Every structure is written in C-alpha cells, then in structure tokens.
Coordinates of C-alpha atoms and ligand atoms in Angstrom, one line a residue:
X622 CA -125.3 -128.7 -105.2
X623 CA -122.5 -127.7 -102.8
X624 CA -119.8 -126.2 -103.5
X625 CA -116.3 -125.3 -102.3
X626 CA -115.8 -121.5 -103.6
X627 CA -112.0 -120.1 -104.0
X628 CA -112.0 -116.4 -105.1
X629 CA -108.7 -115.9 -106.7
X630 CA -107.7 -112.1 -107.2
X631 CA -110.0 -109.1 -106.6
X632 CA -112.8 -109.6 -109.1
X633 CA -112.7 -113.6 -107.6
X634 CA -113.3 -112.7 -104.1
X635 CA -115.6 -110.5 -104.1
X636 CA -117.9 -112.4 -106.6
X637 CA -117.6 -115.5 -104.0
X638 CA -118.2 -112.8 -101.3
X639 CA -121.3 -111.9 -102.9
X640 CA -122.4 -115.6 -103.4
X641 CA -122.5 -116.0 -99.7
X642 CA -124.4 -112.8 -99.7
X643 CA -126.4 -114.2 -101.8
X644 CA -126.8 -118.0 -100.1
X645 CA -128.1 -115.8 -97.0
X646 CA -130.9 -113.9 -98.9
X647 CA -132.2 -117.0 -101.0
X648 CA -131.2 -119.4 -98.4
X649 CA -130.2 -121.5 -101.4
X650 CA -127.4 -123.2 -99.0
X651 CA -124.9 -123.7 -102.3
X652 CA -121.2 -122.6 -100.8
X653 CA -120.5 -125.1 -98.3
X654 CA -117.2 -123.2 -98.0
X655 CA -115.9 -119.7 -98.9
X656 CA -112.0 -118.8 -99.5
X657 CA -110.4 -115.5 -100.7
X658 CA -106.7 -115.6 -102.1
X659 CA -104.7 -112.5 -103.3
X660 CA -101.4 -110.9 -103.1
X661 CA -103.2 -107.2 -102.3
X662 CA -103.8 -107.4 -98.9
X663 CA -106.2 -104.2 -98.8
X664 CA -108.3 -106.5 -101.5
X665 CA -108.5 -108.8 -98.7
X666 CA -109.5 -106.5 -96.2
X667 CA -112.0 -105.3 -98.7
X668 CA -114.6 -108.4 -98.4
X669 CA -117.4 -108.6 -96.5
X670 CA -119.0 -112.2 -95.7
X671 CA -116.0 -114.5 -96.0
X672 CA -114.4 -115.4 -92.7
X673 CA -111.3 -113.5 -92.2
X674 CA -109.4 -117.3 -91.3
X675 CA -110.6 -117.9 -94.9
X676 CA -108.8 -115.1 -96.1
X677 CA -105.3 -116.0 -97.9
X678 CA -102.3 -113.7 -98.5
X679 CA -99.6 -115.1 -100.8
X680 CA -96.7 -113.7 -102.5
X681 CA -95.4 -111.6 -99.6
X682 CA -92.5 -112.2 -99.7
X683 CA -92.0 -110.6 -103.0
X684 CA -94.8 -107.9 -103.2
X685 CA -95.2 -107.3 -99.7
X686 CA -99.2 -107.3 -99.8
X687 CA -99.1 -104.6 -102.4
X688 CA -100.0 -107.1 -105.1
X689 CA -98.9 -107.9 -108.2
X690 CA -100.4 -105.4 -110.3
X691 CA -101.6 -106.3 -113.8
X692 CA -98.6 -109.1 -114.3
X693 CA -99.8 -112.5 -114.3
X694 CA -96.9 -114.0 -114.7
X695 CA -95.8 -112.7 -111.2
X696 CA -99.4 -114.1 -110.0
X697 CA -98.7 -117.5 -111.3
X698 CA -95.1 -117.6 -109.6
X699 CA -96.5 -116.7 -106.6
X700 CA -99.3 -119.2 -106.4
X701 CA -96.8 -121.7 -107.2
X702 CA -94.9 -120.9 -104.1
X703 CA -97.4 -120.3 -101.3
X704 CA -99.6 -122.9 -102.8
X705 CA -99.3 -124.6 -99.0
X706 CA -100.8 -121.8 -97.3
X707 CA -104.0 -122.0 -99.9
X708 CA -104.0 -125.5 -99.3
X709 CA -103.8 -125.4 -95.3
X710 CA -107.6 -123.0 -96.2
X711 CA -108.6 -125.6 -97.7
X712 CA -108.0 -128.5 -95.2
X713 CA -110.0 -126.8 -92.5
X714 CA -112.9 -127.1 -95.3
X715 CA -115.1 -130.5 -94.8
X716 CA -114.5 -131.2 -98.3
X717 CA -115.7 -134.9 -98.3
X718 CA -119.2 -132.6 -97.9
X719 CA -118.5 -131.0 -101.2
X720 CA -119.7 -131.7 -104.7
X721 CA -117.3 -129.6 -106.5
X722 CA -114.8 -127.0 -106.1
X723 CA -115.7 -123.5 -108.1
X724 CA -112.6 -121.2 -108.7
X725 CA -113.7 -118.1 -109.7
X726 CA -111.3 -115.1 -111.5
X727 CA -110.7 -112.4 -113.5
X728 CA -108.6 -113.2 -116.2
X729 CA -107.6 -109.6 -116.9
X730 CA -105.6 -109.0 -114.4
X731 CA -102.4 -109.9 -112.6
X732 CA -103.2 -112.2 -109.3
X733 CA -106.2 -113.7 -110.2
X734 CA -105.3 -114.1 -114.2
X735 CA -102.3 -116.1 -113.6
X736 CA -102.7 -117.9 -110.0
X737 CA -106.4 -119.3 -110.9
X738 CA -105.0 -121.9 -113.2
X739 CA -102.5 -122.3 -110.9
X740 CA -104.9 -123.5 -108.0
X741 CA -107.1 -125.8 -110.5
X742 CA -104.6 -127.5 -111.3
X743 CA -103.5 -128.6 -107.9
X744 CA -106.6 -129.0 -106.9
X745 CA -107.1 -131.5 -110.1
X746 CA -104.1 -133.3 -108.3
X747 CA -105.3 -133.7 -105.5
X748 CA -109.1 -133.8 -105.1
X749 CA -111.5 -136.5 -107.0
X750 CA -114.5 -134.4 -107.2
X751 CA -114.9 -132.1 -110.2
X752 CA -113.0 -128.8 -110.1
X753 CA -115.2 -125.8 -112.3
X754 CA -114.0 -122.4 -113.3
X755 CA -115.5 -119.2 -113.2
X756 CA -113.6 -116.7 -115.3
X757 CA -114.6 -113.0 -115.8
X758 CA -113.1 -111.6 -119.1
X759 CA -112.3 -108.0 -119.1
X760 CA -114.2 -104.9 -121.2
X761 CA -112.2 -104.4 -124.0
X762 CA -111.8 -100.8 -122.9
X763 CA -109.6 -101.9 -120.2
X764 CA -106.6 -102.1 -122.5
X765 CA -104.3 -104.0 -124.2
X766 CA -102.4 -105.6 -121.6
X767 CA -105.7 -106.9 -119.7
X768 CA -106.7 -108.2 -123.1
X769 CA -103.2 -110.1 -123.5
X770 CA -104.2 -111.3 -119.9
X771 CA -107.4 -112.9 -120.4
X772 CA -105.8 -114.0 -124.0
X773 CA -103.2 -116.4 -121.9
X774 CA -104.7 -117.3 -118.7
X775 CA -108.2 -118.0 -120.4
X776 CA -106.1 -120.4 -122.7
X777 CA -103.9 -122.0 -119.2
X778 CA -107.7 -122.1 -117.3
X779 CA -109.5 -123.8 -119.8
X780 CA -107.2 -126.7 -119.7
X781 CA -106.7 -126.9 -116.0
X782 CA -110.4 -127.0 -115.1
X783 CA -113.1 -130.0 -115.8
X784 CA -115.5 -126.9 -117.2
X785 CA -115.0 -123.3 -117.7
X786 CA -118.2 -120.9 -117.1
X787 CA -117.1 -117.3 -118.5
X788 CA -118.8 -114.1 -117.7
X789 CA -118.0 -111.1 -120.1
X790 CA -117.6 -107.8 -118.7
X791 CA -117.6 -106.2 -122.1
X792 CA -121.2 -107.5 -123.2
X793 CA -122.7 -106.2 -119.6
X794 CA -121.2 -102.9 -119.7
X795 CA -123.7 -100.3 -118.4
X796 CA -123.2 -96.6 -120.2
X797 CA -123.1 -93.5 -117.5
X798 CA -122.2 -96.0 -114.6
X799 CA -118.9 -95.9 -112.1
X800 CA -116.9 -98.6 -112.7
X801 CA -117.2 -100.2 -109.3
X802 CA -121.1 -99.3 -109.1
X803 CA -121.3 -100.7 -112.6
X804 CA -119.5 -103.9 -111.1
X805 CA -121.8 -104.3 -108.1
X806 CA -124.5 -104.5 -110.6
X807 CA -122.8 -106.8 -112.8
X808 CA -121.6 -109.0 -109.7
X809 CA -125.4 -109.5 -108.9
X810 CA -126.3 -110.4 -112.2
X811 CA -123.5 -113.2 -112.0
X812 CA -124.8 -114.8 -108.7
X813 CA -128.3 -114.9 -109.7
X814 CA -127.9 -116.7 -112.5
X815 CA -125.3 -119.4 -111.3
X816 CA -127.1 -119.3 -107.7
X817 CA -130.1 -120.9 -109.7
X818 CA -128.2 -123.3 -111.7
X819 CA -126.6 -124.6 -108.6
X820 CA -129.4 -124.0 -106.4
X821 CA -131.7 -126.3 -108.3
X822 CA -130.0 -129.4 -107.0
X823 CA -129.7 -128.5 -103.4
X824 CA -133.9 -128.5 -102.6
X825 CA -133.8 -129.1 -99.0
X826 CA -135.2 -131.1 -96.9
X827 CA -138.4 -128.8 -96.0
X828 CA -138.7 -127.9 -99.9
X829 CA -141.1 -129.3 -102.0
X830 CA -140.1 -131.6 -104.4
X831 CA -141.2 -131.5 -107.6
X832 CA -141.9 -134.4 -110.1
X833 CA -139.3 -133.6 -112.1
X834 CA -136.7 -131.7 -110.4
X835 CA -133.1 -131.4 -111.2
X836 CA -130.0 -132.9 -108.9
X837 CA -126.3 -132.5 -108.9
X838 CA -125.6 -135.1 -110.8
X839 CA -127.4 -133.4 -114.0
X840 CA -125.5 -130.8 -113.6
X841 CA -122.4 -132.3 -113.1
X842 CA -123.1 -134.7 -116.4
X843 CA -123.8 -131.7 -118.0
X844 CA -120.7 -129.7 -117.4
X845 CA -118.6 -133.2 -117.7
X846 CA -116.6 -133.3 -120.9
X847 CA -115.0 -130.1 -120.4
X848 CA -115.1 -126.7 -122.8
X849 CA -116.3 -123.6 -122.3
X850 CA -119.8 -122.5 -120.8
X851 CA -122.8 -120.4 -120.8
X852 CA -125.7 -118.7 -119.1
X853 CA -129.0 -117.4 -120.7
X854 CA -131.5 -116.0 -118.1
X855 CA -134.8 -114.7 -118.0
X856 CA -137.4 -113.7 -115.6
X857 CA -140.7 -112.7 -115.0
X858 CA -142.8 -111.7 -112.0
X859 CA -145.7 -113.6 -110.6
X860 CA -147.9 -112.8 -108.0
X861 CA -147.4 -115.6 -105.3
X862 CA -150.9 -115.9 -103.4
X863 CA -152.8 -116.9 -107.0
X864 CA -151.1 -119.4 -109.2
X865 CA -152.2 -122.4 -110.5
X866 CA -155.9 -121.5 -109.9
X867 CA -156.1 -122.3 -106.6
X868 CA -157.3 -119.2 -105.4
X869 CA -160.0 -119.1 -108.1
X870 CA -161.1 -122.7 -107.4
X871 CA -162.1 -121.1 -103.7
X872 CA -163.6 -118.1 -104.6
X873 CA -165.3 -120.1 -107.4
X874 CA -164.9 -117.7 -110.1
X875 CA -165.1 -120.0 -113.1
X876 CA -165.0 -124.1 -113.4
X877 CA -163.1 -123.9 -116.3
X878 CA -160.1 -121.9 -115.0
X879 CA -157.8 -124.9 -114.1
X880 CA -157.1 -125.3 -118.2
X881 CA -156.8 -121.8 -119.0
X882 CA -154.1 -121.4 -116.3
X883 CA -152.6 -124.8 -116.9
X884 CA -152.0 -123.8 -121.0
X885 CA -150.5 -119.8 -119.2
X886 CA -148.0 -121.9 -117.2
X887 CA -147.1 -123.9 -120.1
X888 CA -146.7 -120.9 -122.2
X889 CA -145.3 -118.3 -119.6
X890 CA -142.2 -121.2 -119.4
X891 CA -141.7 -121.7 -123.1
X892 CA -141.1 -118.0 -123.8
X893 CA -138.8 -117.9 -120.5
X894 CA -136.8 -119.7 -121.7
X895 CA -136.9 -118.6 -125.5
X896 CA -135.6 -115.0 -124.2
X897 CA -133.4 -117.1 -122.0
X898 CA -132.0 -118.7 -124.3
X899 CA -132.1 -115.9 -126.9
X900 CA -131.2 -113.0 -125.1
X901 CA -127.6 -112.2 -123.7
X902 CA -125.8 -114.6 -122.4
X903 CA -122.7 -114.3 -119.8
X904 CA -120.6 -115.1 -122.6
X905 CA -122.7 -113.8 -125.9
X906 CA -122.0 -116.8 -128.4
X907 CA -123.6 -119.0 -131.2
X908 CA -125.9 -121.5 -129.1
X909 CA -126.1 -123.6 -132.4
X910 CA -123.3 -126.4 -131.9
X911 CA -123.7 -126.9 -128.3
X912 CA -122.7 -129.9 -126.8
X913 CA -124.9 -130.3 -123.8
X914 CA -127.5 -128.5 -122.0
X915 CA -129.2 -127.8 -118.7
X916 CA -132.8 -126.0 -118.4
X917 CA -133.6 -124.8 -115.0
X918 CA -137.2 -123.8 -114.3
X919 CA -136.9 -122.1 -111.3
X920 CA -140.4 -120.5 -109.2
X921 CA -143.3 -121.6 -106.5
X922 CA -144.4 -124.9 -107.4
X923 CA -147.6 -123.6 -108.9
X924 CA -146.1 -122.1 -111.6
X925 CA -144.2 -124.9 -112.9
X926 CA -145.5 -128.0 -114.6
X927 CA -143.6 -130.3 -116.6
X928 CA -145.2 -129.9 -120.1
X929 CA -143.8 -126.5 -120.3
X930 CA -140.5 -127.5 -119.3
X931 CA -140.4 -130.6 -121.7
X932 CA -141.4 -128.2 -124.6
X933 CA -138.8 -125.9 -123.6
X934 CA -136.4 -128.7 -123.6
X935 CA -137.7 -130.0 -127.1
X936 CA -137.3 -126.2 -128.1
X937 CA -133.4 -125.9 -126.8
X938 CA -132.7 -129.3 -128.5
X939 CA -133.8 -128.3 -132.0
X940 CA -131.8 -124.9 -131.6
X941 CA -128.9 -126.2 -130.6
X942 CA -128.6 -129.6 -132.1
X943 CA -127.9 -131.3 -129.3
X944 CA -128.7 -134.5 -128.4
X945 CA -128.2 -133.7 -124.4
X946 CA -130.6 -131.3 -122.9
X947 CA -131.6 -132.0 -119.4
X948 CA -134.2 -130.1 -117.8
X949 CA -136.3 -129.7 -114.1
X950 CA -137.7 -128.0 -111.7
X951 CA -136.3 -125.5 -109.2
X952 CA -139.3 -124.9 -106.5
X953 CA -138.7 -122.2 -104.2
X954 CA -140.8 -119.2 -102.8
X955 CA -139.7 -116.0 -104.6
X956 CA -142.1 -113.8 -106.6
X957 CA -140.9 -114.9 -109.9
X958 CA -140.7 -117.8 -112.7
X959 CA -136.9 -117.8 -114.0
X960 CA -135.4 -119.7 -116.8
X961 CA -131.6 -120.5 -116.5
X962 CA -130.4 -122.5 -119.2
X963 CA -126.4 -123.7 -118.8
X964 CA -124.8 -124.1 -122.4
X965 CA -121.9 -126.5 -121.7
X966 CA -119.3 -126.9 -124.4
X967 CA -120.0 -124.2 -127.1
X968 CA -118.1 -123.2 -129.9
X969 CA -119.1 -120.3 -132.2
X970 CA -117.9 -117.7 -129.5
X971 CA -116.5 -114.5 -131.5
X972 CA -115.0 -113.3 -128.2
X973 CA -112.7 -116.1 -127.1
X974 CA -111.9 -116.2 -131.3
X975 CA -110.3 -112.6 -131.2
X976 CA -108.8 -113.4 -127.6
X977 CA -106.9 -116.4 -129.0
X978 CA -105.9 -114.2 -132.4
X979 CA -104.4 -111.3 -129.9
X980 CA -102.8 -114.1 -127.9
X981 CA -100.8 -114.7 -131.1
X982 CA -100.1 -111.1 -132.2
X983 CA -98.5 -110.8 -128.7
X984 CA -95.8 -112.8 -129.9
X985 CA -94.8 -110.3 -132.6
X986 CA -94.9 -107.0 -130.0
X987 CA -94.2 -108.7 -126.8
X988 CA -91.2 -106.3 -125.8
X989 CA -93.5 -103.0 -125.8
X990 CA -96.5 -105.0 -123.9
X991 CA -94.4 -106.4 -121.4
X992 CA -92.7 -102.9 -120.5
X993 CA -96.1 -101.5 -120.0
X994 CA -97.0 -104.0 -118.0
X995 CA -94.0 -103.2 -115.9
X996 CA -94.9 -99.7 -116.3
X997 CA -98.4 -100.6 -114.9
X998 CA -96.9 -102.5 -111.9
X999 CA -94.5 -99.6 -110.7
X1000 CA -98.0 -97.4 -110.4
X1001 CA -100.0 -99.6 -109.3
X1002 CA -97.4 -100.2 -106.3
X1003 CA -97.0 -96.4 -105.8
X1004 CA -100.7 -96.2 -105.7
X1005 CA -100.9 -98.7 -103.3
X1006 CA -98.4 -97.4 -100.9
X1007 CA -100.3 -94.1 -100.4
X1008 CA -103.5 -95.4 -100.3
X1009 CA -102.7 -97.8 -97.5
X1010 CA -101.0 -95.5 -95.4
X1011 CA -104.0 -94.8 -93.1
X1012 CA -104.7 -98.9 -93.2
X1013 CA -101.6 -99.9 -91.1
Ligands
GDP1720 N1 -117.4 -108.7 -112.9 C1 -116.4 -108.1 -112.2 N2 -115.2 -108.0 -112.8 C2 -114.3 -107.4 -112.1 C3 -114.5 -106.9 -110.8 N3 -113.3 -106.3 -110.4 C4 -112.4 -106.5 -111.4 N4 -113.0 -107.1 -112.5 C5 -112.4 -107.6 -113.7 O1 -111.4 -108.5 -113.4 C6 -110.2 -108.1 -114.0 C7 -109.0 -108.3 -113.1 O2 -109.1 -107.4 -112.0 P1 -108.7 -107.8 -110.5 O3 -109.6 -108.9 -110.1 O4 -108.7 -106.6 -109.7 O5 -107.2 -108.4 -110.7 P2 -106.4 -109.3 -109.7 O6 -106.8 -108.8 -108.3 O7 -105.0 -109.0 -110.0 O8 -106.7 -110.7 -109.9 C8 -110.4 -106.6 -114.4 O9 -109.6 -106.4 -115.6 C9 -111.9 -106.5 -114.6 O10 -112.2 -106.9 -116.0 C10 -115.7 -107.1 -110.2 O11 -116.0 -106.7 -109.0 N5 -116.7 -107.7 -111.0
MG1721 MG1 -107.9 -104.8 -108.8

C-alpha cells in the first residue's frame, strides 16, 4: 500500500527517513511521499533521504529554529500556527496516488509529542483517505516529564487518528548501547516490521502473485475501527536456490521429497508466526482480546503455501478470540520467511494502563513538573545555541 509519510519531531523524521532508506534496499515502493516537520532546524538538517523541499520548519517565529525543547504544549501551539506551511508540503504531494497518510512521532518529547495530533487532525479535516499514527513511547528512564509527555499526547493521538500503531522504546532497550546507536538499531527494527505489513499489498507489477496474497484494502479493514495497534515479528533464514523441492526434483534425489518439503513449509510458517505472535511485540501487550488481525507471510514464493498460512490464521483466531484474522502472502526475493502479524485494537496493554494513571497524578504535582519542563527548555536552548554555532 502507499503511503503519504509525515515525520513530526526528531524521532518522526528520522524513522520516515529510514523508511525511504528502507523502500530503496527492498524496493518495496511503500512511501509514495516523504515530509519532515520540526521546530529544531539542526534536526532538520540532520536527515538523510528526504528531499530538503520536503523539509518543514515551523514555530520560528517563537523558537527561532532552536526547537521547543521537551514542552509539548509549545509544539502543539506551534503546529496550530504554521499548519499552512505543512500543508503547502503536502499539496506538492500527488495525494489522489495515496492510500493513507502515516504520521509518525515520539510522544515523549516536545515538537513531535504535541504537534502530531495536531497534523492528524487536520489532515482528518481535510483528506478522505485514512490518516494512521505511528507513535514511539519513550524508555521509562528518560524521566518524568517525557513520561507526562507520552501520558497526554498518546491520549490527544489516539483520538485524532483512524488507528494508532505504537512502538515502545522501553521494551527494545539494548544494555551497554549509546543511546543514538541503540536508536539506529531500534529504528531498523521499526521499518522492517511495518515495511512488511505495508509492503504486502504493494506486489508490483513484475512480482509474482500469489494465490492468496494480501491487498490494501485488508489492511485498511483491519486497522478500520480505530484503537491502538501491534506488531509481532519473526524470521527465519532460508536458502533461496532450493525451496520447494525443485532443485531436488532435478537432481532426482528422492520421488517422495515434494511432501516432505510441502509438510516443512507448512510447519516452518506455523511456528513463524507462533514466535511472532508470542514473542515481543512493538507495544508488549495481552494479545487475548484483540479486535482484528492481519497475518503477513512474507518470503520467495516457494516457501509459502497457503495451508500453512490458514493454520496460522486458525492459530491467531483461537489465541486471540477474534472473529477477524486476515491473512496472505507477501512474495518477494529475500533470503528469509518472515511472519508479521498486525494486532489492531488491543486492550490488556500494562504500558498505556500506567501512562493513563501518571496522566492523572500529573494533575496533583503539575506546578513542580511544569517548572522542570521549563527548566529543561532553557538548557536545551543553551545547548542548542553552542552546538549550532559552527552550523550557520
Ligand atoms: N525509536 C526512536 N525513538 C527516538 C528517537 N529519537 C528520539 N526518540 C524518542 O522520542 C522521544 C522524543 O524525542 P524527539 O523526537 O527528539 O522529540 P521532538 O523532536 O521534540 O519531537 C524521546 O523521548 C525518545 O523516547 C529515534 O531515533 N528512534
Ligand atoms: Mg531530540
């Protein structure tokens, strides 16, 4: 499927920067369009793949392209008033080409926390097609005031967008890592698995297609209804020159191969997406009490067959309890068979449970939080200034 991608804030960009990184590699053609917003100008500067015409500063006239530190209330305000110049971005986009827009943030901080909701809703306004969040929650070692952050815009982003995908930094924490080398692992992690889920409707036209394979419209109907969502992943390695027993059929090694390999296929998929489903998910959560879900079988065509991905559907239906699993095929030409399962609309989530409770503490201490946070902006704006001194 194609998709409009707005980067909103630091972490935003330079996850849709990556995404194009990635479209590149996999040739998986899923950003139609690529847009960076944020009120730090060297953030801006920062990116890599997204055209620099693409690239929008707001809120100079109050920060000056220092940014606006960790206060998202400043980041709404200034969405809200250069919400023309994101909007002049996005009318150079061929957006009738689009299937969705994908407004991607992290909540924790100050330009992207507050100004994402700002943009989905306008964009709600404005556009037809559906308009999906990405929201990156912060590690809970980052500190209160990035918690009380992700506590409010989380709440304000969930209710602006038709479906809110979350990524939590705090379960994909790596021990011993830099922060920003820890982040360009994690930002890979992120694209792979919503490149696939994406990717599986855009087979082109060259592609194979497979019997059963999945379009935009299943993933649209599956992230229709709104909530919060999901992503288990798994992978394995296969070797791409001898799947499906073709090889062995040639060098006649066997008449009775073609079962053997048939009943591995079937049951290299249905413990894919077992661990896939089992195993950490961008938002960690009770999958029990989902309200819809998407299976993804993505790997040459060999290696896929549609037993194994109905049994893997049956599977995720009896674990869940929902009534609305889809499922398909994603052929391409990469070494591996991955599972990527979309859980759309769950509710046992722990995190976003303690999120909403410190959302309502806040209210009791809101005096010492905000002067931190103003605290945090008066750095953050010193630090700034020396750092871009050799910039401009
Ligand atoms: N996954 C990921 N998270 C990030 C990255 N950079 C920052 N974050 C997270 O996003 C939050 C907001 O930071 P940032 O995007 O710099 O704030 P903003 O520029 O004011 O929107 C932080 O608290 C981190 O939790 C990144 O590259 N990847
Ligand atoms: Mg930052």
């Amino acid at each position: 499927m194609k998709l409009a991608m707005i980067g909103f804030g630091q972490a935003g960009g330079k996850i849709v920067d990556r995404f194009l990184d990635y479209d590149d590699r996999t040739g998986s053609g899923i950003v139609r369009a690529a847009i960076a917003v944020n009120s730090a100008k060297a953030d801006l500067m920062g990116l890599k793949n997204i055209p620099q015409e693409n690239r929008v500063l707001i809120g100079q006239a109050r920060v000056k392209g220092h940014g606006v530190g960790a206060d998202n209330e400043l980041g709404a305000e200034v969405a809200e008033e250069d919400i023309d110049e994101v909007q002049n971005a996005i009318d150079a986009i061929p957006t009738h080409e689009v299937d969705a827009f994908l407004v991607v943030a992290g909540m924790g901080g100050g330009t992207g926390s507050g100004g994402a909701p700002v943009l989905a809703k306008h964009l709600k306004r404005i556009y037809t097609i559906p308009v999906y969040g990405l929201g990156v929650l912060p590690g809970t070692d980052e500190g209160g005031i990035y918690t009380l952050n992700a506590a409010r815009s989380f709440q304000t982003f969930v209710r602006e967008v038709d479906n809110l995908m979350v990524f939590d930094n705090d379960s994909w924490r790596q021990t011993g890592e830099s922060v920003e080398g820890g982040y360009e692992q994690i930002n890979e992690e992120i694209v792979r698995r919503f490149g696939i889920l994406f990717g599986a409707g855009e087979v082109g036209d060259g592609q194979e297609v497979a019997e059963s394979v999945v379009d935009s419209s299943e993933i649209i109907n599956t992230l229709s209804g709104g909530g919060v969502s999901t992503v288990g992943f798994a992978s394995e390695e296969v070797d791409m020159n001898t799947g499906g027993g073709l090889l062995s059929r040639f060098t006649g090694d066997g008449g009775g191969d073609d079962n053997l390999d048939a009943a591995n296929t079937t049951n290299r998929i249905t413990s894919l997406v077992r661990k896939a489903a089992l195993g950490r998910l961008t938002l960690p959560c009770e999958i029990e009490g989902t309200e819809r879900a998407l299976l993804v079988l993505a790997g040459p065509s060999e290696y896929l067959n549609r037993k194994g991905i109905e049994r893997g559907r049956k599977w995720l239906e009896e674990e869940t309890g929902s009534m609305e699993v889809r499922g398909g095929d994603y052929p391409r030409e990469e070494p591996e068979v991955a599972a990527a399962i979309l859980l759309s609309g769950v509710t046992n989530v722990p995190r976003i449970k303690r999120l909403q409770q410190v959302a309502i503490e806040a209210q009791d201490n809101i005096d010492d939080i905000q002067q931190e946070s103003e605290e945090n902006l008066e750095e953050l704006v010193e630090d700034d200034e020396d750092e871009l001194e050799p910039l401009f």
